[in-house]
PDB file of C-alpha atoms in Angstrom:
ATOM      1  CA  UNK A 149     133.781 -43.700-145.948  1.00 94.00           C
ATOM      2  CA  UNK A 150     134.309 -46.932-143.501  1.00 97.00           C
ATOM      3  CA  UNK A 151     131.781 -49.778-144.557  1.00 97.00           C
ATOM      4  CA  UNK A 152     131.560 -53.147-142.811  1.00 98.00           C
ATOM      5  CA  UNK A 153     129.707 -55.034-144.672  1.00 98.00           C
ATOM      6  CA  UNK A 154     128.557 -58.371-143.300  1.00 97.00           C
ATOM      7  CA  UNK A 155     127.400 -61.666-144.785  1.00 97.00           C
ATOM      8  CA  UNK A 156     126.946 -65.480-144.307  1.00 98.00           C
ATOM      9  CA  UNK A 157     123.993 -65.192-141.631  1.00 98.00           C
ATOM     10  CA  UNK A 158     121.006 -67.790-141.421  1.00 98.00           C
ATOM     11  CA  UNK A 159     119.041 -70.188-139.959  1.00 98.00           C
ATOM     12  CA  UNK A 160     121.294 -73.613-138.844  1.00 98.00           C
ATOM     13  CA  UNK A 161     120.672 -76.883-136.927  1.00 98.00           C
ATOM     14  CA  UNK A 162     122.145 -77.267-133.612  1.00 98.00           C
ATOM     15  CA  UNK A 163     125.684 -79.038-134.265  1.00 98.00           C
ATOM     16  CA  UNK A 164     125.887 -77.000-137.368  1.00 98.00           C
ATOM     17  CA  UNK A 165     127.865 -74.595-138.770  1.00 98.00           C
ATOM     18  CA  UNK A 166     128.427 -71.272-140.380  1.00 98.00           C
ATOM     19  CA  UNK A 167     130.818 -69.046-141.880  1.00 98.00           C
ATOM     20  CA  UNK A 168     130.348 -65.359-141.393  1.00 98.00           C
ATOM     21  CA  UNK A 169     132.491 -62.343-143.450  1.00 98.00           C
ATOM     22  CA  UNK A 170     133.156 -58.995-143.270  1.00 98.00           C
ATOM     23  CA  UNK A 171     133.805 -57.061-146.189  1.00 98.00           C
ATOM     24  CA  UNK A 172     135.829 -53.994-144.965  1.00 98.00           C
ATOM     25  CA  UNK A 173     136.357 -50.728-147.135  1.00 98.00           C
ATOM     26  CA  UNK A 174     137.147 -46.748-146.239  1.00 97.00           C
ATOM     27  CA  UNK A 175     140.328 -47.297-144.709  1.00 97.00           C
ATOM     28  CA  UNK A 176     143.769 -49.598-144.345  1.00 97.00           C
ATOM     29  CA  UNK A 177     142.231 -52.263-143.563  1.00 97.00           C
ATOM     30  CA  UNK A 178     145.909 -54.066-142.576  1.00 97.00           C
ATOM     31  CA  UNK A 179     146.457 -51.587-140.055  1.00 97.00           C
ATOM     32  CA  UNK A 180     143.749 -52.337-137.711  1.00 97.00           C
ATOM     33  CA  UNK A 181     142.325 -54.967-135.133  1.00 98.00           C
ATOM     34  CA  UNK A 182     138.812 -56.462-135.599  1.00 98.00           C
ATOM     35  CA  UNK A 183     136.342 -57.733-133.877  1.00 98.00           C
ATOM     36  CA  UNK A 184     133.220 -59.594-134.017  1.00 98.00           C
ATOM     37  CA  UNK A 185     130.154 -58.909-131.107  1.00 98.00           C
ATOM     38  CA  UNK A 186     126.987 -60.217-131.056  1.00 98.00           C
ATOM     39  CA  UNK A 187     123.397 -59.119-129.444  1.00 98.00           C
ATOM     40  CA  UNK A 188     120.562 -61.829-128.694  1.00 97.00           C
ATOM     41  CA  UNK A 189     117.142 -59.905-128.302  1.00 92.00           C
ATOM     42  CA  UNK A 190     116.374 -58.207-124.691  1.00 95.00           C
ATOM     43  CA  UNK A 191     120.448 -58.629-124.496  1.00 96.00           C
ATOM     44  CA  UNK A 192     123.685 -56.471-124.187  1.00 97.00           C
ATOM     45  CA  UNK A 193     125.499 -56.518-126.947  1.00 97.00           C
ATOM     46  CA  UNK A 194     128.304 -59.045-126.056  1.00 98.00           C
ATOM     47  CA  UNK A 195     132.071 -59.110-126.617  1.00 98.00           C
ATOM     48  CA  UNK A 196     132.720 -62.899-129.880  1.00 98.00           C
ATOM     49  CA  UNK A 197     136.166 -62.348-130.801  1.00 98.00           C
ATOM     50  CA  UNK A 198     139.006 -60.347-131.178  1.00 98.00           C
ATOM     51  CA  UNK A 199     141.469 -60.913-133.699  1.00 98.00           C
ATOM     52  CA  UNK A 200     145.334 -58.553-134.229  1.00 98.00           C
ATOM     53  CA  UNK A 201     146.216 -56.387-137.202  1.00 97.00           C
ATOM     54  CA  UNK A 202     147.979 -59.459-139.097  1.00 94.00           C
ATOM     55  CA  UNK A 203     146.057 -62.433-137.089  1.00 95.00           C
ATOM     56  CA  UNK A 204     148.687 -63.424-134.982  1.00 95.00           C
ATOM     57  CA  UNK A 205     146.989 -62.844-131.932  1.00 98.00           C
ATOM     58  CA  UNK A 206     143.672 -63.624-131.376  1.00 98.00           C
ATOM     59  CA  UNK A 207     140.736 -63.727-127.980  1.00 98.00           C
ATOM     60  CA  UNK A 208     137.602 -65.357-127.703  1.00 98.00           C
ATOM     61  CA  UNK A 209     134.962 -65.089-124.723  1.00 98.00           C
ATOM     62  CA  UNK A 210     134.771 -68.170-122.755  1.00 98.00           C
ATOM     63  CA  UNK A 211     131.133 -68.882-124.401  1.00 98.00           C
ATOM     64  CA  UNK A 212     132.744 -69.543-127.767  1.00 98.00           C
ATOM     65  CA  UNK A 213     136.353 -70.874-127.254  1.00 98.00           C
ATOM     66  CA  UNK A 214     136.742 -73.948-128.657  1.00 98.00           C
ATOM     67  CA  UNK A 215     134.174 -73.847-131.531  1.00 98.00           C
ATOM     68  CA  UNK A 216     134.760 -70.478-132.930  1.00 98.00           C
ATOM     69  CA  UNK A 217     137.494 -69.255-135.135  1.00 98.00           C
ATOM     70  CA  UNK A 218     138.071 -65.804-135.947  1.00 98.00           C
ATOM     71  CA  UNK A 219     140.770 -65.342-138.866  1.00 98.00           C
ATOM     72  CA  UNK A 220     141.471 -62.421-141.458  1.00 98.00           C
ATOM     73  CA  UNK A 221     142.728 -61.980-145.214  1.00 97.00           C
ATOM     74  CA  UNK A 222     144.322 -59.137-145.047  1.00 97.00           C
ATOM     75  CA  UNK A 223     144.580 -59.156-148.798  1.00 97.00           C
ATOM     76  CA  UNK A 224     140.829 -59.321-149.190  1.00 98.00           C
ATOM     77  CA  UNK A 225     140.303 -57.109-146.700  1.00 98.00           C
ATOM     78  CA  UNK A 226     137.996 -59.031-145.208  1.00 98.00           C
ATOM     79  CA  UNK A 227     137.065 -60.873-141.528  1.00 98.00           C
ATOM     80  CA  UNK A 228     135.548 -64.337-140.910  1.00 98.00           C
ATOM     81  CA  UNK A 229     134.303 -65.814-137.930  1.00 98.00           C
ATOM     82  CA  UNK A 230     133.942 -69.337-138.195  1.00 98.00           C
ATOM     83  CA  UNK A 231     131.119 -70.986-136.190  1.00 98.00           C
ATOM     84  CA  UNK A 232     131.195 -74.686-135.650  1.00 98.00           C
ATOM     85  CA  UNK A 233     129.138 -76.612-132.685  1.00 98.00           C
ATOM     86  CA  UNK A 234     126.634 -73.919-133.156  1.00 98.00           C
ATOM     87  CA  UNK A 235     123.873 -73.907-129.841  1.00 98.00           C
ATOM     88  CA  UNK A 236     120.509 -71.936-129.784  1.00 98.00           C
ATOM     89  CA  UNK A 237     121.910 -69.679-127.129  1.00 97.00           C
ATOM     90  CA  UNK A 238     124.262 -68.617-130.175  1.00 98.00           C
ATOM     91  CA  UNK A 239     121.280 -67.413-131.833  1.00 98.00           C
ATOM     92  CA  UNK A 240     122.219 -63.212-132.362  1.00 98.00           C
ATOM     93  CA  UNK A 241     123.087 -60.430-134.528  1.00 98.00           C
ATOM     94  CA  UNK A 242     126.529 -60.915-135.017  1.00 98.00           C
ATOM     95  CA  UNK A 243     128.106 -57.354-135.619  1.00 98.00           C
ATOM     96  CA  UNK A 244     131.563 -56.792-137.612  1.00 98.00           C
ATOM     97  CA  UNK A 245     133.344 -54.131-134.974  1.00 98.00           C
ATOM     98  CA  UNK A 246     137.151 -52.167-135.949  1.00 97.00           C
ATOM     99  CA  UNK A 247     138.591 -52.285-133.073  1.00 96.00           C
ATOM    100  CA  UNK A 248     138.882 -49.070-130.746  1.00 95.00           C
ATOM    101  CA  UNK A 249     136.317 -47.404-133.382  1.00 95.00           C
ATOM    102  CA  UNK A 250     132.527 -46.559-133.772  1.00 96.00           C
ATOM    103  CA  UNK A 251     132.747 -48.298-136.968  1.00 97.00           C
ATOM    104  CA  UNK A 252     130.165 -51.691-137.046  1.00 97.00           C
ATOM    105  CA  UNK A 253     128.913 -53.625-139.806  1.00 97.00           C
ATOM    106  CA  UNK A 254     125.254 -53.812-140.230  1.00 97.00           C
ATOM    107  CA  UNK A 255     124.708 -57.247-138.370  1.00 98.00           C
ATOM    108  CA  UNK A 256     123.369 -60.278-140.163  1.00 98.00           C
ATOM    109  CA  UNK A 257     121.233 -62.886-138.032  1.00 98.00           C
ATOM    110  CA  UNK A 258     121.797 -66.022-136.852  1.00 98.00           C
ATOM    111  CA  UNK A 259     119.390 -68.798-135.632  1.00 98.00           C
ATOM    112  CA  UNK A 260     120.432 -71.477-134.513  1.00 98.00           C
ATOM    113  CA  UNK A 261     116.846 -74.010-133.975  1.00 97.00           C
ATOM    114  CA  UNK A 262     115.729 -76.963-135.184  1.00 94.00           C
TER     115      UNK A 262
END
């Protein structure tokens, strides 16, 4: 069975940061692209990151380049998403996606407020 489980959510200043992971399990992990999406409340769920089978390839969407890193150990099987600069408009669920699937993690929240 596929299970994305996701961790490293909470509440953050603005200017902060946080790390978030994605435990993957169920399949080769290795052999697929990930993803990270996110859905503020009243929101589409929106398109974070992208990253390639062994990381060497990796998109952002314009609202995160810059401050968000998406990176994978493949050996772990796991995904991070590294959030830096963090703004209240980054304040979602941020959802673990396999790429080209209708496998997602659970979400875990983040709020970004002072």
């Amino acid at each position: 069975q596929v299970q994305l489980v996701e961790s490293g959510g909470g509440l953050v200043q603005p200017g902060g940061s946080l790390r978030l992971s994605c435990a993957a399990s169920g399949f080769t992990f290795s052999s697929y692209a990930m993803s990270w999406y996110r859905q503020a409340p009243g929101r589409e769920r929106e398109f974070v990151a992208f990253i390639s089978r062994t990381g060497g390839r990796t998109n952002y969407a314009d609202s995160v380049k810059g401050r968000f890193t998406i990176s994978r150990d493949n050996a772990k099987n796991t995904v991070y998403l590294q959030m830096n600069s963090l703004k209240p408009e980054d304040t979602a669920v941020y959802y673990c996606y396999r790429f080209d699937s209708n496998y997602w993690g659970q979400g875990t929240q983040v709020t970004v407020s002072s």
